[in-house]
mmCIF file of C-alpha atoms in Angstrom:
data_model
loop_
_atom_site.group_PDB
_atom_site.id
_atom_site.type_symbol
_atom_site.label_atom_id
_atom_site.label_comp_id
_atom_site.label_asym_id
_atom_site.label_seq_id
_atom_site.Cartn_x
_atom_site.Cartn_y
_atom_site.Cartn_z
ATOM 1 C CA MET A 1 -14.524 39.651 -19.203
ATOM 2 C CA ILE A 2 -12.157 38.515 -16.526
ATOM 3 C CA ARG A 3 -8.417 37.986 -16.434
ATOM 4 C CA LEU A 4 -5.884 36.613 -13.987
ATOM 5 C CA GLU A 5 -3.451 39.080 -12.455
ATOM 6 C CA LYS A 6 -0.335 37.771 -10.747
ATOM 7 C CA ARG A 7 -0.097 38.644 -7.077
ATOM 8 C CA PRO A 8 3.107 40.299 -5.781
ATOM 9 C CA GLN A 9 3.189 37.644 -3.043
ATOM 10 C CA PRO A 10 1.267 34.345 -2.751
ATOM 11 C CA SER A 11 -1.942 34.793 -0.776
ATOM 12 C CA ARG A 12 -1.678 33.214 2.698
ATOM 13 C CA LEU A 13 -5.485 33.217 2.956
ATOM 14 C CA TRP A 14 -5.932 31.137 -0.200
ATOM 15 C CA THR A 15 -3.006 28.918 0.732
ATOM 16 C CA TYR A 16 -4.964 27.605 3.717
ATOM 17 C CA LEU A 17 -8.461 28.080 2.250
ATOM 18 C CA THR A 18 -7.828 26.118 -0.968
ATOM 19 C CA PRO A 19 -8.041 22.569 0.528
ATOM 20 C CA LEU A 20 -11.330 23.366 2.279
ATOM 21 C CA VAL A 21 -12.876 24.918 -0.844
ATOM 22 C CA ALA A 22 -11.616 21.977 -2.930
ATOM 23 C CA VAL A 23 -13.312 19.479 -0.597
ATOM 24 C CA ILE A 24 -16.603 21.406 -0.744
ATOM 25 C CA ALA A 25 -16.403 21.683 -4.548
ATOM 26 C CA THR A 26 -15.689 17.951 -4.755
ATOM 27 C CA MET A 27 -18.778 17.206 -2.677
ATOM 28 C CA ILE A 28 -20.947 19.350 -4.949
ATOM 29 C CA ALA A 29 -19.548 17.946 -8.200
ATOM 30 C CA GLY A 30 -19.539 14.417 -6.778
ATOM 31 C CA GLY A 31 -23.155 14.822 -5.725
ATOM 32 C CA ALA A 32 -24.027 15.863 -9.282
ATOM 33 C CA LEU A 33 -22.178 12.806 -10.596
ATOM 34 C CA PHE A 34 -24.044 10.457 -8.261
ATOM 35 C CA ALA A 35 -27.358 12.121 -9.203
ATOM 36 C CA THR A 36 -26.735 11.359 -12.882
ATOM 37 C CA LEU A 37 -26.238 7.723 -11.849
ATOM 38 C CA GLY A 38 -29.679 7.720 -10.250
ATOM 39 C CA GLU A 39 -28.653 8.032 -6.606
ATOM 40 C CA ASN A 40 -29.716 10.621 -4.079
ATOM 41 C CA PRO A 41 -26.626 12.892 -3.926
ATOM 42 C CA VAL A 42 -27.107 13.762 -0.255
ATOM 43 C CA THR A 43 -27.396 10.099 0.687
ATOM 44 C CA ALA A 44 -24.311 9.204 -1.357
ATOM 45 C CA ILE A 45 -22.147 11.968 0.115
ATOM 46 C CA ALA A 46 -23.387 11.205 3.634
ATOM 47 C CA THR A 47 -22.577 7.528 3.113
ATOM 48 C CA ILE A 48 -18.998 8.356 2.127
ATOM 49 C CA PHE A 49 -18.237 10.876 4.869
ATOM 50 C CA TRP A 50 -20.632 9.975 7.702
ATOM 51 C CA GLU A 51 -21.056 6.206 7.788
ATOM 52 C CA PRO A 52 -17.371 5.319 8.471
ATOM 53 C CA LEU A 53 -17.250 7.641 11.480
ATOM 54 C CA PHE A 54 -20.724 7.631 13.005
ATOM 55 C CA GLY A 55 -22.734 4.953 11.225
ATOM 56 C CA GLU A 56 -24.088 1.721 12.672
ATOM 57 C CA PHE A 57 -20.859 -0.187 11.956
ATOM 58 C CA ALA A 58 -18.462 2.671 12.690
ATOM 59 C CA PHE A 59 -16.751 0.556 15.378
ATOM 60 C CA TYR A 60 -15.434 -1.621 12.532
ATOM 61 C CA TYR A 61 -14.615 1.139 10.037
ATOM 62 C CA ARG A 62 -12.789 3.566 12.352
ATOM 63 C CA PRO A 63 -9.662 1.371 12.741
ATOM 64 C CA GLN A 64 -9.572 1.132 8.951
ATOM 65 C CA LEU A 65 -8.801 4.869 8.844
ATOM 66 C CA LEU A 66 -5.362 4.191 10.325
ATOM 67 C CA ILE A 67 -4.790 1.086 8.207
ATOM 68 C CA LYS A 68 -5.544 2.850 4.921
ATOM 69 C CA GLY A 69 -4.214 6.250 5.949
ATOM 70 C CA ALA A 70 -0.767 5.122 7.170
ATOM 71 C CA PRO A 71 0.757 4.190 3.767
ATOM 72 C CA LEU A 72 -0.662 7.347 2.181
ATOM 73 C CA ILE A 73 0.843 9.549 4.895
ATOM 74 C CA LEU A 74 4.186 7.752 4.829
ATOM 75 C CA ILE A 75 4.552 8.081 1.049
ATOM 76 C CA ALA A 76 3.208 11.638 0.917
ATOM 77 C CA ILE A 77 5.687 12.839 3.551
ATOM 78 C CA GLY A 78 8.566 11.615 1.372
ATOM 79 C CA LEU A 79 7.089 13.137 -1.768
ATOM 80 C CA SER A 80 6.541 16.482 -0.080
ATOM 81 C CA LEU A 81 10.255 16.919 0.650
ATOM 82 C CA GLY A 82 11.073 16.666 -3.044
ATOM 83 C CA PHE A 83 8.076 18.695 -4.195
ATOM 84 C CA ARG A 84 9.097 21.541 -1.895
ATOM 85 C CA ALA A 85 12.513 21.603 -3.579
ATOM 86 C CA GLY A 86 11.077 21.317 -7.100
ATOM 87 C CA ILE A 87 12.072 17.649 -7.448
ATOM 88 C CA TRP A 88 9.135 15.711 -8.867
ATOM 89 C CA ASN A 89 9.049 12.061 -7.915
ATOM 90 C CA ILE A 90 5.954 10.662 -9.619
ATOM 91 C CA GLY A 91 7.093 7.042 -9.334
ATOM 92 C CA ALA A 92 6.393 6.361 -5.662
ATOM 93 C CA GLU A 93 4.086 3.538 -6.738
ATOM 94 C CA GLY A 94 7.079 1.680 -8.176
ATOM 95 C CA GLN A 95 9.192 2.313 -5.078
ATOM 96 C CA TYR A 96 6.264 1.077 -2.966
ATOM 97 C CA ILE A 97 6.148 -2.178 -4.969
ATOM 98 C CA ILE A 98 9.906 -2.762 -4.870
ATOM 99 C CA GLY A 99 10.010 -2.117 -1.109
ATOM 100 C CA ALA A 100 7.282 -4.718 -0.639
ATOM 101 C CA LEU A 101 9.108 -7.241 -2.835
ATOM 102 C CA THR A 102 12.527 -6.865 -1.186
ATOM 103 C CA GLY A 103 11.087 -6.893 2.325
ATOM 104 C CA ALA A 104 8.887 -9.894 1.581
ATOM 105 C CA ALA A 105 11.775 -11.749 -0.059
ATOM 106 C CA VAL A 106 13.879 -11.377 3.098
ATOM 107 C CA GLY A 107 11.047 -12.637 5.290
ATOM 108 C CA LEU A 108 10.310 -15.614 3.040
ATOM 109 C CA ALA A 109 14.019 -16.483 2.889
ATOM 110 C CA PHE A 110 13.886 -17.266 6.631
ATOM 111 C CA TYR A 111 10.667 -19.307 6.483
ATOM 112 C CA PRO A 112 9.815 -21.274 8.668
ATOM 113 C CA LEU A 113 12.347 -19.989 11.219
ATOM 114 C CA GLU A 114 10.790 -18.061 14.102
ATOM 115 C CA ALA A 115 13.130 -15.315 15.389
ATOM 116 C CA TRP A 116 12.704 -11.758 16.685
ATOM 117 C CA TYR A 117 15.149 -10.224 14.173
ATOM 118 C CA ILE A 118 13.303 -11.293 11.020
ATOM 119 C CA PHE A 119 10.790 -8.451 10.930
ATOM 120 C CA PRO A 120 13.436 -5.719 11.583
ATOM 121 C CA LEU A 121 15.483 -7.176 8.725
ATOM 122 C CA MET A 122 12.401 -7.018 6.499
ATOM 123 C CA VAL A 123 11.887 -3.366 7.437
ATOM 124 C CA MET A 124 15.480 -2.520 6.505
ATOM 125 C CA ALA A 125 15.202 -4.466 3.244
ATOM 126 C CA GLY A 126 11.946 -2.698 2.345
ATOM 127 C CA ALA A 127 13.454 0.738 2.952
ATOM 128 C CA LEU A 128 16.612 -0.129 1.015
ATOM 129 C CA GLY A 129 14.592 -1.533 -1.878
ATOM 130 C CA GLY A 130 12.529 1.633 -2.232
ATOM 131 C CA TRP A 131 15.624 3.778 -1.811
ATOM 132 C CA ALA A 132 17.553 1.878 -4.496
ATOM 133 C CA TRP A 133 14.638 2.135 -6.951
ATOM 134 C CA ALA A 134 14.425 5.885 -6.389
ATOM 135 C CA MET A 135 18.173 6.236 -6.892
ATOM 136 C CA ILE A 136 17.762 5.279 -10.564
ATOM 137 C CA PRO A 137 15.992 8.517 -11.593
ATOM 138 C CA ALA A 138 18.090 10.441 -9.049
ATOM 139 C CA LEU A 139 21.450 9.339 -10.477
ATOM 140 C CA LEU A 140 20.266 9.710 -14.060
ATOM 141 C CA LYS A 141 19.149 13.265 -13.316
ATOM 142 C CA VAL A 142 22.386 14.166 -11.553
ATOM 143 C CA ARG A 143 24.648 12.523 -14.137
ATOM 144 C CA PHE A 144 22.791 13.117 -17.412
ATOM 145 C CA GLY A 145 20.163 15.721 -16.575
ATOM 146 C CA THR A 146 17.240 13.426 -17.401
ATOM 147 C CA ASN A 147 13.694 14.303 -16.401
ATOM 148 C CA GLU A 148 12.903 12.597 -13.080
ATOM 149 C CA ILE A 149 9.156 12.757 -13.769
ATOM 150 C CA LEU A 150 9.390 10.575 -16.877
ATOM 151 C CA VAL A 151 12.025 8.188 -15.534
ATOM 152 C CA SER A 152 10.345 7.583 -12.181
ATOM 153 C CA LEU A 153 6.943 7.175 -13.847
ATOM 154 C CA MET A 154 8.226 4.653 -16.395
ATOM 155 C CA LEU A 155 9.878 2.680 -13.609
ATOM 156 C CA VAL A 156 6.416 2.113 -12.135
ATOM 157 C CA TYR A 157 5.527 -0.110 -15.081
ATOM 158 C CA VAL A 158 8.829 -1.968 -14.747
ATOM 159 C CA ALA A 159 8.077 -2.542 -11.061
ATOM 160 C CA GLU A 160 4.586 -3.838 -11.886
ATOM 161 C CA GLN A 161 6.075 -6.376 -14.291
ATOM 162 C CA LEU A 162 8.570 -7.440 -11.619
ATOM 163 C CA LEU A 163 5.707 -7.845 -9.152
ATOM 164 C CA ALA A 164 3.836 -10.125 -11.546
ATOM 165 C CA SER A 165 6.931 -12.209 -12.271
ATOM 166 C CA MET A 166 7.785 -12.559 -8.559
ATOM 167 C CA ALA A 167 4.214 -13.538 -7.623
ATOM 168 C CA LEU A 168 4.232 -16.188 -10.346
ATOM 169 C CA GLY A 169 7.852 -17.237 -9.905
ATOM 170 C CA PRO A 170 10.443 -17.069 -7.101
ATOM 171 C CA LEU A 171 8.103 -15.796 -4.358
ATOM 172 C CA ARG A 172 5.158 -18.069 -5.165
ATOM 173 C CA ASN A 173 3.937 -20.243 -2.316
ATOM 174 C CA PRO A 174 5.231 -23.800 -2.982
ATOM 175 C CA ASP A 175 2.277 -25.136 -0.986
ATOM 176 C CA GLY A 176 -0.214 -22.943 -2.848
ATOM 177 C CA MET A 177 -1.323 -25.628 -5.347
ATOM 178 C CA GLY A 178 -0.062 -23.570 -8.268
ATOM 179 C CA PHE A 179 -1.991 -20.400 -7.475
ATOM 180 C CA PRO A 180 -0.011 -17.154 -7.860
ATOM 181 C CA GLY A 181 1.025 -15.320 -4.723
ATOM 182 C CA SER A 182 3.442 -15.796 -1.847
ATOM 183 C CA ARG A 183 2.918 -17.400 1.535
ATOM 184 C CA ASN A 184 0.573 -15.495 3.800
ATOM 185 C CA PHE A 185 2.559 -13.456 6.316
ATOM 186 C CA GLN A 186 -0.408 -13.448 8.680
ATOM 187 C CA GLN A 187 0.363 -17.139 9.234
ATOM 188 C CA TYR A 188 4.088 -16.522 9.808
ATOM 189 C CA GLY A 189 4.430 -14.837 13.185
ATOM 190 C CA SER A 190 8.012 -13.566 12.946
ATOM 191 C CA ALA A 191 7.327 -11.806 9.642
ATOM 192 C CA HIS A 192 3.818 -10.545 10.369
ATOM 193 C CA ASN A 193 3.124 -6.829 10.828
ATOM 194 C CA ALA A 194 0.492 -7.544 13.441
ATOM 195 C CA GLU A 195 -1.919 -5.143 15.104
ATOM 196 C CA LEU A 196 -0.172 -3.655 18.159
ATOM 197 C CA ILE A 197 -3.388 -2.842 20.050
ATOM 198 C CA ALA A 198 -6.292 -5.138 19.235
ATOM 199 C CA GLY A 199 -9.238 -3.450 17.514
ATOM 200 C CA THR A 200 -7.514 -0.098 16.864
ATOM 201 C CA GLY A 201 -5.869 -0.672 13.489
ATOM 202 C CA MET A 202 -2.549 0.420 15.002
ATOM 203 C CA HIS A 203 0.404 -1.452 13.475
ATOM 204 C CA TRP A 204 4.069 -0.644 12.849
ATOM 205 C CA GLY A 205 3.211 1.173 9.631
ATOM 206 C CA VAL A 206 1.059 3.634 11.588
ATOM 207 C CA VAL A 207 3.895 4.173 14.079
ATOM 208 C CA ALA A 208 6.330 4.788 11.208
ATOM 209 C CA ALA A 209 3.926 7.276 9.622
ATOM 210 C CA MET A 210 3.662 9.258 12.877
ATOM 211 C CA ILE A 211 7.460 9.279 13.256
ATOM 212 C CA ALA A 212 7.814 10.442 9.642
ATOM 213 C CA VAL A 213 5.429 13.363 10.280
ATOM 214 C CA ILE A 214 7.458 14.472 13.311
ATOM 215 C CA PHE A 215 10.756 13.953 11.492
ATOM 216 C CA ALA A 216 9.609 16.004 8.488
ATOM 217 C CA TYR A 217 8.294 18.809 10.692
ATOM 218 C CA VAL A 218 11.577 19.098 12.612
ATOM 219 C CA LEU A 219 13.634 18.817 9.437
ATOM 220 C CA LEU A 220 11.733 21.532 7.595
ATOM 221 C CA ASN A 221 11.474 23.958 10.502
ATOM 222 C CA ARG A 222 14.496 23.332 12.701
ATOM 223 C CA HIS A 223 17.300 22.068 10.462
ATOM 224 C CA ILE A 224 19.537 23.748 7.895
ATOM 225 C CA LEU A 225 18.762 20.994 5.374
ATOM 226 C CA GLY A 226 15.075 21.801 5.621
ATOM 227 C CA PHE A 227 15.902 25.463 5.039
ATOM 228 C CA HIS A 228 17.871 24.493 1.915
ATOM 229 C CA ILE A 229 14.936 22.427 0.663
ATOM 230 C CA ARG A 230 12.509 25.312 1.095
ATOM 231 C CA LEU A 231 14.935 27.854 -0.349
ATOM 232 C CA THR A 232 15.611 25.720 -3.438
ATOM 233 C CA GLY A 233 11.917 25.441 -4.170
ATOM 234 C CA GLN A 234 11.202 29.141 -3.656
ATOM 235 C CA ALA A 235 14.350 30.737 -5.118
ATOM 236 C CA PRO A 236 16.723 28.335 -6.917
ATOM 237 C CA LYS A 237 19.249 31.034 -7.819
ATOM 238 C CA ALA A 238 19.407 32.314 -4.268
ATOM 239 C CA ALA A 239 19.854 28.737 -3.064
ATOM 240 C CA ARG A 240 23.012 28.381 -5.174
ATOM 241 C CA PHE A 241 24.424 31.581 -3.693
ATOM 242 C CA ALA A 242 23.600 30.195 -0.241
ATOM 243 C CA GLY A 243 25.797 27.192 -0.925
ATOM 244 C CA VAL A 244 23.125 24.609 -1.735
ATOM 245 C CA ARG A 245 24.454 21.742 -3.830
ATOM 246 C CA PRO A 246 21.607 20.665 -6.152
ATOM 247 C CA ALA A 247 23.009 17.176 -6.781
ATOM 248 C CA ARG A 248 23.122 16.314 -3.085
ATOM 249 C CA LEU A 249 19.640 17.692 -2.586
ATOM 250 C CA ILE A 250 18.272 15.589 -5.460
ATOM 251 C CA LEU A 251 19.874 12.439 -4.060
ATOM 252 C CA PHE A 252 18.590 13.157 -0.553
ATOM 253 C CA CYS A 253 15.009 14.034 -1.535
ATOM 254 C CA LEU A 254 14.514 11.196 -3.997
ATOM 255 C CA GLY A 255 16.305 8.706 -1.744
ATOM 256 C CA THR A 256 14.244 9.627 1.311
ATOM 257 C CA SER A 257 11.056 9.551 -0.719
ATOM 258 C CA GLY A 258 11.902 6.121 -2.106
ATOM 259 C CA ALA A 259 12.825 4.718 1.313
ATOM 260 C CA LEU A 260 9.546 5.874 2.868
ATOM 261 C CA ALA A 261 7.550 4.481 -0.065
ATOM 262 C CA GLY A 262 9.432 1.194 0.281
ATOM 263 C CA LEU A 263 8.625 1.084 3.987
ATOM 264 C CA ALA A 264 4.959 1.673 3.215
ATOM 265 C CA GLY A 265 5.025 -1.253 0.788
ATOM 266 C CA LEU A 266 6.700 -3.559 3.314
ATOM 267 C CA PHE A 267 4.287 -2.695 6.127
ATOM 268 C CA GLU A 268 1.347 -3.240 3.779
ATOM 269 C CA VAL A 269 2.474 -6.575 2.330
ATOM 270 C CA SER A 270 3.353 -8.000 5.746
ATOM 271 C CA GLY A 271 0.215 -6.617 7.393
ATOM 272 C CA PRO A 272 -3.159 -5.717 5.854
ATOM 273 C CA ALA A 273 -2.443 -7.241 2.410
ATOM 274 C CA GLY A 274 -0.786 -10.315 3.886
ATOM 275 C CA GLN A 275 0.999 -11.612 0.806
ATOM 276 C CA VAL A 276 2.705 -10.713 -2.470
ATOM 277 C CA SER A 277 0.083 -11.021 -5.177
ATOM 278 C CA ILE A 278 -0.213 -9.791 -8.761
ATOM 279 C CA ASP A 279 -2.677 -7.047 -7.783
ATOM 280 C CA PHE A 280 -1.001 -6.218 -4.470
ATOM 281 C CA ASN A 281 -0.511 -2.560 -5.381
ATOM 282 C CA VAL A 282 -3.703 -0.494 -5.221
ATOM 283 C CA GLY A 283 -2.378 2.880 -6.340
ATOM 284 C CA TYR A 284 -1.272 4.256 -2.978
ATOM 285 C CA GLY A 285 1.820 5.766 -4.641
ATOM 286 C CA PHE A 286 -0.311 7.848 -6.993
ATOM 287 C CA THR A 287 -2.986 8.739 -4.436
ATOM 288 C CA ALA A 288 -0.249 9.995 -2.109
ATOM 289 C CA ILE A 289 0.445 12.772 -4.632
ATOM 290 C CA ILE A 290 -3.091 14.060 -4.000
ATOM 291 C CA VAL A 291 -2.518 13.739 -0.252
ATOM 292 C CA ALA A 292 0.742 15.700 -0.442
ATOM 293 C CA PHE A 293 -0.842 18.613 -2.304
ATOM 294 C CA LEU A 294 -4.072 18.492 -0.301
ATOM 295 C CA GLY A 295 -1.929 18.830 2.824
ATOM 296 C CA ARG A 296 -0.124 21.838 1.277
ATOM 297 C CA LEU A 297 3.183 19.901 1.524
ATOM 298 C CA HIS A 298 3.106 20.500 5.283
ATOM 299 C CA PRO A 299 3.641 17.463 7.575
ATOM 300 C CA VAL A 300 0.608 18.168 9.765
ATOM 301 C CA GLY A 301 -1.515 18.981 6.720
ATOM 302 C CA ILE A 302 -0.450 15.697 5.122
ATOM 303 C CA LEU A 303 -1.453 13.820 8.273
ATOM 304 C CA LEU A 304 -4.970 15.294 8.092
ATOM 305 C CA ALA A 305 -5.188 14.891 4.312
ATOM 306 C CA GLY A 306 -4.147 11.243 4.563
ATOM 307 C CA LEU A 307 -6.918 10.518 7.036
ATOM 308 C CA LEU A 308 -9.413 12.375 4.825
ATOM 309 C CA MET A 309 -8.373 10.367 1.776
ATOM 310 C CA ALA A 310 -8.606 7.151 3.806
ATOM 311 C CA LEU A 311 -12.127 8.219 4.753
ATOM 312 C CA THR A 312 -13.088 8.510 1.073
ATOM 313 C CA TYR A 313 -11.606 5.038 0.445
ATOM 314 C CA ILE A 314 -13.646 3.449 3.224
ATOM 315 C CA GLY A 315 -16.761 5.511 2.532
ATOM 316 C CA GLY A 316 -16.454 4.706 -1.159
ATOM 317 C CA GLU A 317 -16.392 0.989 -0.419
ATOM 318 C CA ILE A 318 -19.499 1.376 1.760
ATOM 319 C CA ALA A 319 -21.218 3.350 -1.015
ATOM 320 C CA GLN A 320 -20.393 0.613 -3.510
ATOM 321 C CA SER A 321 -21.789 -2.030 -1.185
ATOM 322 C CA ASN A 322 -24.874 -0.239 0.134
ATOM 323 C CA LEU A 323 -25.849 1.940 -2.827
ATOM 324 C CA GLY A 324 -24.437 -0.069 -5.705
ATOM 325 C CA LEU A 325 -22.315 2.795 -7.001
ATOM 326 C CA PRO A 326 -19.677 1.660 -9.523
ATOM 327 C CA ALA A 327 -16.017 1.670 -8.447
ATOM 328 C CA ALA A 328 -15.156 3.947 -11.377
ATOM 329 C CA ALA A 329 -17.531 6.612 -10.022
ATOM 330 C CA ILE A 330 -15.825 6.474 -6.621
ATOM 331 C CA GLN A 331 -12.387 6.763 -8.234
ATOM 332 C CA MET A 332 -13.631 9.708 -10.289
ATOM 333 C CA PHE A 333 -14.926 11.300 -7.097
ATOM 334 C CA GLN A 334 -11.480 10.963 -5.494
ATOM 335 C CA GLY A 335 -9.803 12.335 -8.627
ATOM 336 C CA MET A 336 -12.061 15.395 -8.490
ATOM 337 C CA LEU A 337 -10.351 16.336 -5.268
ATOM 338 C CA LEU A 338 -7.003 16.834 -7.004
ATOM 339 C CA PHE A 339 -8.661 18.571 -9.958
ATOM 340 C CA PHE A 340 -10.411 21.156 -7.805
ATOM 341 C CA LEU A 341 -7.366 21.529 -5.571
ATOM 342 C CA LEU A 342 -5.133 22.440 -8.505
ATOM 343 C CA ALA A 343 -7.791 24.595 -10.147
ATOM 344 C CA ILE A 344 -8.542 26.636 -7.038
ATOM 345 C CA ASP A 345 -4.866 26.797 -6.115
ATOM 346 C CA VAL A 346 -4.436 29.239 -8.998
ATOM 347 C CA LEU A 347 -5.995 31.854 -6.723
ATOM 348 C CA THR A 348 -3.003 31.550 -4.388
ATOM 349 C CA ASN A 349 -0.711 33.187 -6.929
ATOM 350 C CA PHE A 350 -3.246 35.066 -9.084
ATOM 351 C CA ARG A 351 -6.254 37.262 -8.414
ATOM 352 C CA ILE A 352 -9.284 37.597 -10.654
ATOM 353 C CA ARG A 353 -9.777 41.022 -12.302
ATOM 354 C CA ARG A 354 -12.661 42.224 -14.409
ATOM 355 C CA THR A 355 -11.618 43.943 -17.632
ATOM 356 C CA GLY A 356 -13.445 46.011 -20.230
ATOM 357 C CA ARG A 357 -14.221 44.716 -23.723
ATOM 358 C CA GLU A 358 -11.560 47.019 -25.253
ATOM 359 C CA ALA A 359 -8.882 45.452 -23.061
ATOM 360 C CA VAL A 360 -9.564 42.041 -24.594
#
């Protein structure tokens, strides 16, 4: 028999080894899944991880890594600040939607005016929208002690209903012949999040994601606020003795997380997505949770994890197209990554011991 024995200190080896082992375990389990669906597991895994980078059409898929990775990195950076302090924002998807709606509404309010200040105003509106949506669970937690996990998660469904009503109502394109959805920002130059360098996938969302990574790294390693965040997550009682004010920390972490998620939504709706539509959101807010944990809540780790997750998105689409794999199988494959990550992460704080029958 075996049992888990708590380690005196978390294992640094397993802290860094867990993501790698989780990826390998996901490949093995995913291969088994694809085999049961009648596909060659090696071919399927190679299609997901190899084709986007080195395949025949890699020149097209490589820029997509930045396009799909940027919102994941931006959202995950915000989530990681709260997670490190033990503040669990699970509703980034809702903040992402609200940021897209507020930013898009500002841009459409100026249509058809062409002016340089329209896009910066949209960026500010997107950040404020996400921030305001995140303040709801933050204020409720500070004032009434509610659970931020439940409140932020339920607000996702409220945001989805708002998205549907906006796409069918106030933001609907008046020249769209009755079809749901807003005007296409790709046809409105002053409000379009265009590619900065042609053929690279680089747009303002990618720039914001890189700035967020640097900002988070400096904050966590060179600023007293970052020290308070880490101390609160590791030793809450000690944090109080050190003068940390939990209410302020909750407002800061949830607000920052919401603002970054809102920015991600704005950059997406004004760039790759192009318009507000009923199915605009594709689950980036939830997938970013996997990215945050896969990156060990470290800014550089999140950067790498975001690109890896983007690779599975693109590779999954290629596998669906070339091999005929169902979308549900690809989503299950991506979900396995979080499952194995959490399962193997147990070894960071516990070690496996063999025990005799009498001990059981």
